[in-house]
């Protein structure tokens, strides 16, 4: 029998996270204060995040100890298995070896609990009583709800109203884990009330939900806000994926020529890729590919610029690839990939040619996910299907070129709560959307006057 699965035991779990900020070829540019435009210090973020998390956000220490309490909770499902996709290889007739790291085995069904657990723990230690956040389709909200339950914290989630109404299952997961979930825009906040006064039927957006969550978090010293992607500390927490994968690839006697992950804010991709990116910085030849939707092409068509992470313009500005914080993407089914910006660390590594971004069409991602399900069995989250589509492209390229190469991708989560999106695909209701340049230009107008990073594009 050919080996299919490479598993580690609890005692093989990494006990330190990897922080790529220690090894960046070009250091990331500083965040800027929203009012003054001057470099922002931890004190500017202090009403929003606890100090222990802010220390990590700016840390250049290469290895950071994972607290024992965090390891204990991660061990519920970690180490996650690494698979060799023999059946997919056969279905494609490719000489490429395909491996994938399965992050869908967490209780919430994605990689997001890797950072949610850590953030809940650090908040608990810092004396936070309640964490407030936003969620689109509900992946992040459900991961944080579970993690708050583990550490005895209250959890409040503002969920984009259209998802709240159309996607009840993740809302019910949050409720089951004890979180208080409200449809956004709501009457509970200044931000929500002013939106509803103008448009009572407003379906909501991630930007609006962030505004509501931040507004509530800063009102009370024992309440903090949490973000599930984009920021440096999230990239650090997700590095456990790549550190485990490196050991498992070694068990398989393989080393990847190509690494692939889907990228919304960049965290699951970075989690797998950053430990290998260090090898690339040190001279290894690896093609590291971040995959985004063509309808929200932050990395492939957005400039590297200073912008806000939220539409309310309340959190400090960060230098990243962005489509402008007022950009509203088409309602594609991969809700987790509809963010206007990209992690500053991923953005910087694109400028330094360590990471190569690609964009794929929505229908191709579902076709890829279905090919994967019919060969490997697992039904993937729509976000994850983007990584599979790019993997299949690379595997077919290897076939054309008659080249044996090794591909490793991150299977970021299962799609069992997203079957309505598959239904829409089967019924022919999904469309591919090539974003007109005018729409991008219009959204970028709003950030034109902002300070420019040194490597502005
Ligand atoms: C949220 C999510 C993503 C995208 O977020 P990143 O921060 O870019 O990882 C990808 N896949 C799944 C399953 C998700 O839930």
GROMACS .gro file of N, CA and C in nm, residues 61-144:
model
  252
   61UNK      N    1   1.148   3.887   1.715
   61UNK     CA    2   1.204   3.762   1.767
   61UNK      C    3   1.166   3.650   1.672
   62UNK      N    4   1.264   3.568   1.632
   62UNK     CA    5   1.236   3.466   1.530
   62UNK      C    6   1.145   3.355   1.582
   63UNK      N    7   1.170   3.310   1.705
   63UNK     CA    8   1.091   3.200   1.761
   63UNK      C    9   1.018   3.248   1.886
   64UNK      N   10   0.890   3.224   1.895
   64UNK     CA   11   0.809   3.271   2.008
   64UNK      C   12   0.743   3.151   2.074
   65UNK      N   13   0.764   3.136   2.205
   65UNK     CA   14   0.708   3.022   2.278
   65UNK      C   15   0.556   3.018   2.268
   66UNK      N   16   0.501   2.902   2.239
   66UNK     CA   17   0.355   2.885   2.243
   66UNK      C   18   0.319   2.851   2.387
   67UNK      N   19   0.236   2.933   2.453
   67UNK     CA   20   0.204   2.904   2.593
   67UNK      C   21   0.141   2.765   2.607
   68UNK      N   22   0.171   2.701   2.719
   68UNK     CA   23   0.122   2.566   2.744
   68UNK      C   24  -0.031   2.555   2.735
   69UNK      N   25  -0.100   2.657   2.788
   69UNK     CA   26  -0.248   2.655   2.786
   69UNK      C   27  -0.300   2.658   2.642
   70UNK      N   28  -0.226   2.726   2.554
   70UNK     CA   29  -0.266   2.732   2.413
   70UNK      C   30  -0.241   2.596   2.346
   71UNK      N   31  -0.122   2.539   2.372
   71UNK     CA   32  -0.089   2.407   2.316
   71UNK      C   33  -0.193   2.303   2.357
   72UNK      N   34  -0.233   2.312   2.485
   72UNK     CA   35  -0.331   2.218   2.539
   72UNK      C   36  -0.461   2.219   2.459
   73UNK      N   37  -0.506   2.338   2.421
   73UNK     CA   38  -0.631   2.348   2.343
   73UNK      C   39  -0.607   2.311   2.197
   74UNK      N   40  -0.493   2.353   2.141
   74UNK     CA   41  -0.463   2.318   2.002
   74UNK      C   42  -0.456   2.166   1.985
   75UNK      N   43  -0.412   2.098   2.094
   75UNK     CA   44  -0.395   1.953   2.086
   75UNK      C   45  -0.528   1.877   2.071
   76UNK      N   46  -0.640   1.948   2.084
   76UNK     CA   47  -0.770   1.883   2.060
   76UNK      C   48  -0.773   1.826   1.916
   77UNK      N   49  -0.718   1.901   1.823
   77UNK     CA   50  -0.716   1.851   1.684
   77UNK      C   51  -0.578   1.852   1.619
   78UNK      N   52  -0.479   1.915   1.682
   78UNK     CA   53  -0.345   1.920   1.625
   78UNK      C   54  -0.260   1.808   1.685
   79UNK      N   55  -0.151   1.770   1.620
   79UNK     CA   56  -0.111   1.811   1.485
   79UNK      C   57  -0.216   1.764   1.382
   80UNK      N   58  -0.238   1.846   1.281
   80UNK     CA   59  -0.334   1.808   1.175
   80UNK      C   60  -0.263   1.719   1.074
   81UNK      N   61  -0.338   1.629   1.009
   81UNK     CA   62  -0.273   1.536   0.916
   81UNK      C   63  -0.229   1.601   0.784
   82UNK      N   64  -0.125   1.545   0.727
   82UNK     CA   65  -0.082   1.582   0.592
   82UNK      C   66  -0.113   1.463   0.501
   83UNK      N   67  -0.174   1.491   0.388
   83UNK     CA   68  -0.214   1.384   0.296
   83UNK      C   69  -0.135   1.389   0.165
   84UNK      N   70  -0.112   1.275   0.107
   84UNK     CA   71  -0.066   1.267  -0.033
   84UNK      C   72  -0.190   1.237  -0.117
   85UNK      N   73  -0.217   1.325  -0.215
   85UNK     CA   74  -0.340   1.315  -0.294
   85UNK      C   75  -0.322   1.220  -0.413
   86UNK      N   76  -0.296   1.091  -0.383
   86UNK     CA   77  -0.275   0.994  -0.492
   86UNK      C   78  -0.390   0.993  -0.592
   87UNK      N   79  -0.515   0.994  -0.540
   87UNK     CA   80  -0.632   0.980  -0.629
   87UNK      C   81  -0.649   1.103  -0.717
   88UNK      N   82  -0.621   1.220  -0.662
   88UNK     CA   83  -0.629   1.342  -0.744
   88UNK      C   84  -0.521   1.339  -0.853
   89UNK      N   85  -0.400   1.297  -0.816
   89UNK     CA   86  -0.291   1.287  -0.914
   89UNK      C   87  -0.333   1.197  -1.030
   90UNK      N   88  -0.396   1.083  -0.993
   90UNK     CA   89  -0.438   0.986  -1.095
   90UNK      C   90  -0.547   1.046  -1.183
   91UNK      N   91  -0.644   1.114  -1.118
   91UNK     CA   92  -0.754   1.175  -1.195
   91UNK      C   93  -0.701   1.277  -1.295
   92UNK      N   94  -0.592   1.345  -1.259
   92UNK     CA   95  -0.536   1.447  -1.348
   92UNK      C   96  -0.433   1.388  -1.445
   93UNK      N   97  -0.390   1.265  -1.417
   93UNK     CA   98  -0.286   1.202  -1.500
   93UNK      C   99  -0.156   1.280  -1.495
   94UNK      N  100  -0.126   1.336  -1.381
   94UNK     CA  101  -0.007   1.421  -1.370
   94UNK      C  102   0.111   1.347  -1.307
   95UNK      N  103   0.233   1.376  -1.354
   95UNK     CA  104   0.350   1.319  -1.287
   95UNK      C  105   0.382   1.391  -1.155
   96UNK      N  106   0.312   1.502  -1.128
   96UNK     CA  107   0.339   1.578  -1.005
   96UNK      C  108   0.292   1.501  -0.882
   97UNK      N  109   0.367   1.518  -0.773
   97UNK     CA  110   0.324   1.465  -0.645
   97UNK      C  111   0.249   1.577  -0.574
   98UNK      N  112   0.126   1.550  -0.529
   98UNK     CA  113   0.047   1.654  -0.463
   98UNK      C  114   0.026   1.617  -0.316
   99UNK      N  115   0.062   1.709  -0.229
   99UNK     CA  116   0.038   1.691  -0.085
   99UNK      C  117  -0.052   1.803  -0.036
  100UNK      N  118  -0.135   1.774   0.067
  100UNK     CA  119  -0.211   1.884   0.128
  100UNK      C  120  -0.219   1.867   0.279
  101UNK      N  121  -0.214   1.982   0.344
  101UNK     CA  122  -0.224   1.988   0.490
  101UNK      C  123  -0.370   2.012   0.522
  102UNK      N  124  -0.428   1.924   0.606
  102UNK     CA  125  -0.572   1.933   0.631
  102UNK      C  126  -0.603   2.012   0.758
  103UNK      N  127  -0.638   2.140   0.737
  103UNK     CA  128  -0.675   2.226   0.849
  103UNK      C  129  -0.826   2.224   0.876
  104UNK      N  130  -0.898   2.140   0.803
  104UNK     CA  131  -1.043   2.131   0.823
  104UNK      C  132  -1.082   2.041   0.940
  105UNK      N  133  -0.983   1.984   1.008
  105UNK     CA  134  -1.014   1.890   1.117
  105UNK      C  135  -1.039   1.960   1.251
  106UNK      N  136  -1.027   2.092   1.256
  106UNK     CA  137  -1.054   2.163   1.383
  106UNK      C  138  -1.205   2.160   1.410
  107UNK      N  139  -1.246   2.178   1.536
  107UNK     CA  140  -1.390   2.173   1.566
  107UNK      C  141  -1.471   2.274   1.485
  108UNK      N  142  -1.413   2.391   1.456
  108UNK     CA  143  -1.486   2.492   1.379
  108UNK      C  144  -1.475   2.468   1.228
  109UNK      N  145  -1.386   2.376   1.187
  109UNK     CA  146  -1.380   2.335   1.046
  109UNK      C  147  -1.282   2.410   0.959
  110UNK      N  148  -1.199   2.497   1.017
  110UNK     CA  149  -1.099   2.568   0.937
  110UNK      C  150  -0.973   2.592   1.021
  111UNK      N  151  -0.876   2.664   0.959
  111UNK     CA  152  -0.752   2.699   1.029
  111UNK      C  153  -0.772   2.808   1.133
  112UNK      N  154  -0.887   2.878   1.130
  112UNK     CA  155  -0.900   3.000   1.211
  112UNK      C  156  -0.885   2.980   1.362
  113UNK      N  157  -0.925   2.864   1.417
  113UNK     CA  158  -0.902   2.847   1.562
  113UNK      C  159  -0.753   2.851   1.602
  114UNK      N  160  -0.659   2.829   1.508
  114UNK     CA  161  -0.517   2.837   1.546
  114UNK      C  162  -0.483   2.972   1.608
  115UNK      N  163  -0.541   3.079   1.555
  115UNK     CA  164  -0.516   3.211   1.613
  115UNK      C  165  -0.625   3.250   1.714
  116UNK      N  166  -0.748   3.203   1.695
  116UNK     CA  167  -0.856   3.238   1.788
  116UNK      C  168  -0.824   3.190   1.929
  117UNK      N  169  -0.770   3.068   1.938
  117UNK     CA  170  -0.732   3.012   2.069
  117UNK      C  171  -0.625   3.100   2.133
  118UNK      N  172  -0.521   3.134   2.054
  118UNK     CA  173  -0.411   3.215   2.107
  118UNK      C  174  -0.462   3.353   2.150
  119UNK      N  175  -0.545   3.414   2.068
  119UNK     CA  176  -0.594   3.548   2.101
  119UNK      C  177  -0.684   3.547   2.224
  120UNK      N  178  -0.769   3.445   2.237
  120UNK     CA  179  -0.854   3.435   2.356
  120UNK      C  180  -0.767   3.418   2.480
  121UNK      N  181  -0.663   3.334   2.469
  121UNK     CA  182  -0.573   3.313   2.583
  121UNK      C  183  -0.503   3.443   2.624
  122UNK      N  184  -0.443   3.514   2.528
  122UNK     CA  185  -0.370   3.638   2.563
  122UNK      C  186  -0.465   3.743   2.621
  123UNK      N  187  -0.587   3.748   2.570
  123UNK     CA  188  -0.684   3.842   2.626
  123UNK      C  189  -0.718   3.804   2.770
  124UNK      N  190  -0.737   3.677   2.793
  124UNK     CA  191  -0.768   3.629   2.928
  124UNK      C  192  -0.658   3.671   3.026
  125UNK      N  193  -0.533   3.646   2.986
  125UNK     CA  194  -0.418   3.680   3.070
  125UNK      C  195  -0.412   3.831   3.096
  126UNK      N  196  -0.451   3.910   2.995
  126UNK     CA  197  -0.443   4.057   3.008
  126UNK      C  198  -0.561   4.115   3.085
  127UNK      N  199  -0.655   4.031   3.126
  127UNK     CA  200  -0.767   4.080   3.206
  127UNK      C  201  -0.891   4.118   3.127
  128UNK      N  202  -0.891   4.088   2.996
  128UNK     CA  203  -1.010   4.114   2.914
  128UNK      C  204  -1.126   4.026   2.962
  129UNK      N  205  -1.247   4.085   2.966
  129UNK     CA  206  -1.365   4.005   3.005
  129UNK      C  207  -1.447   3.965   2.882
  130UNK      N  208  -1.438   4.051   2.779
  130UNK     CA  209  -1.526   4.029   2.664
  130UNK      C  210  -1.452   4.061   2.534
  131UNK      N  211  -1.464   3.974   2.436
  131UNK     CA  212  -1.404   4.003   2.304
  131UNK      C  213  -1.516   4.030   2.204
  132UNK      N  214  -1.495   4.136   2.127
  132UNK     CA  215  -1.595   4.175   2.028
  132UNK      C  216  -1.531   4.167   1.890
  133UNK      N  217  -1.604   4.111   1.795
  133UNK     CA  218  -1.548   4.096   1.661
  133UNK      C  219  -1.657   4.105   1.556
  134UNK      N  220  -1.614   4.097   1.429
  134UNK     CA  221  -1.711   4.091   1.320
  134UNK      C  222  -1.689   3.960   1.246
  135UNK      N  223  -1.787   3.920   1.168
  135UNK     CA  224  -1.766   3.803   1.084
  135UNK      C  225  -1.848   3.819   0.957
  136UNK      N  226  -1.795   3.764   0.846
  136UNK     CA  227  -1.869   3.767   0.721
  136UNK      C  228  -1.955   3.643   0.715
  137UNK      N  229  -1.902   3.537   0.655
  137UNK     CA  230  -1.976   3.413   0.642
  137UNK      C  231  -1.983   3.336   0.775
  138UNK      N  232  -1.900   3.372   0.872
  138UNK     CA  233  -1.909   3.311   1.005
  138UNK      C  234  -1.795   3.221   1.046
  139UNK      N  235  -1.694   3.202   0.958
  139UNK     CA  236  -1.581   3.115   0.994
  139UNK      C  237  -1.503   3.172   1.113
  140UNK      N  238  -1.472   3.300   1.106
  140UNK     CA  239  -1.395   3.361   1.213
  140UNK      C  240  -1.479   3.373   1.341
  141UNK      N  241  -1.603   3.417   1.325
  141UNK     CA  242  -1.690   3.432   1.442
  141UNK      C  243  -1.708   3.301   1.516
  142UNK      N  244  -1.721   3.192   1.443
  142UNK     CA  245  -1.742   3.064   1.511
  142UNK      C  246  -1.612   3.017   1.578
  143UNK      N  247  -1.498   3.039   1.514
  143UNK     CA  248  -1.369   3.000   1.575
  143UNK      C  249  -1.345   3.077   1.705
  144UNK      N  250  -1.376   3.207   1.702
  144UNK     CA  251  -1.354   3.288   1.822
  144UNK      C  252  -1.455   3.254   1.931
   0.00000   0.00000   0.00000
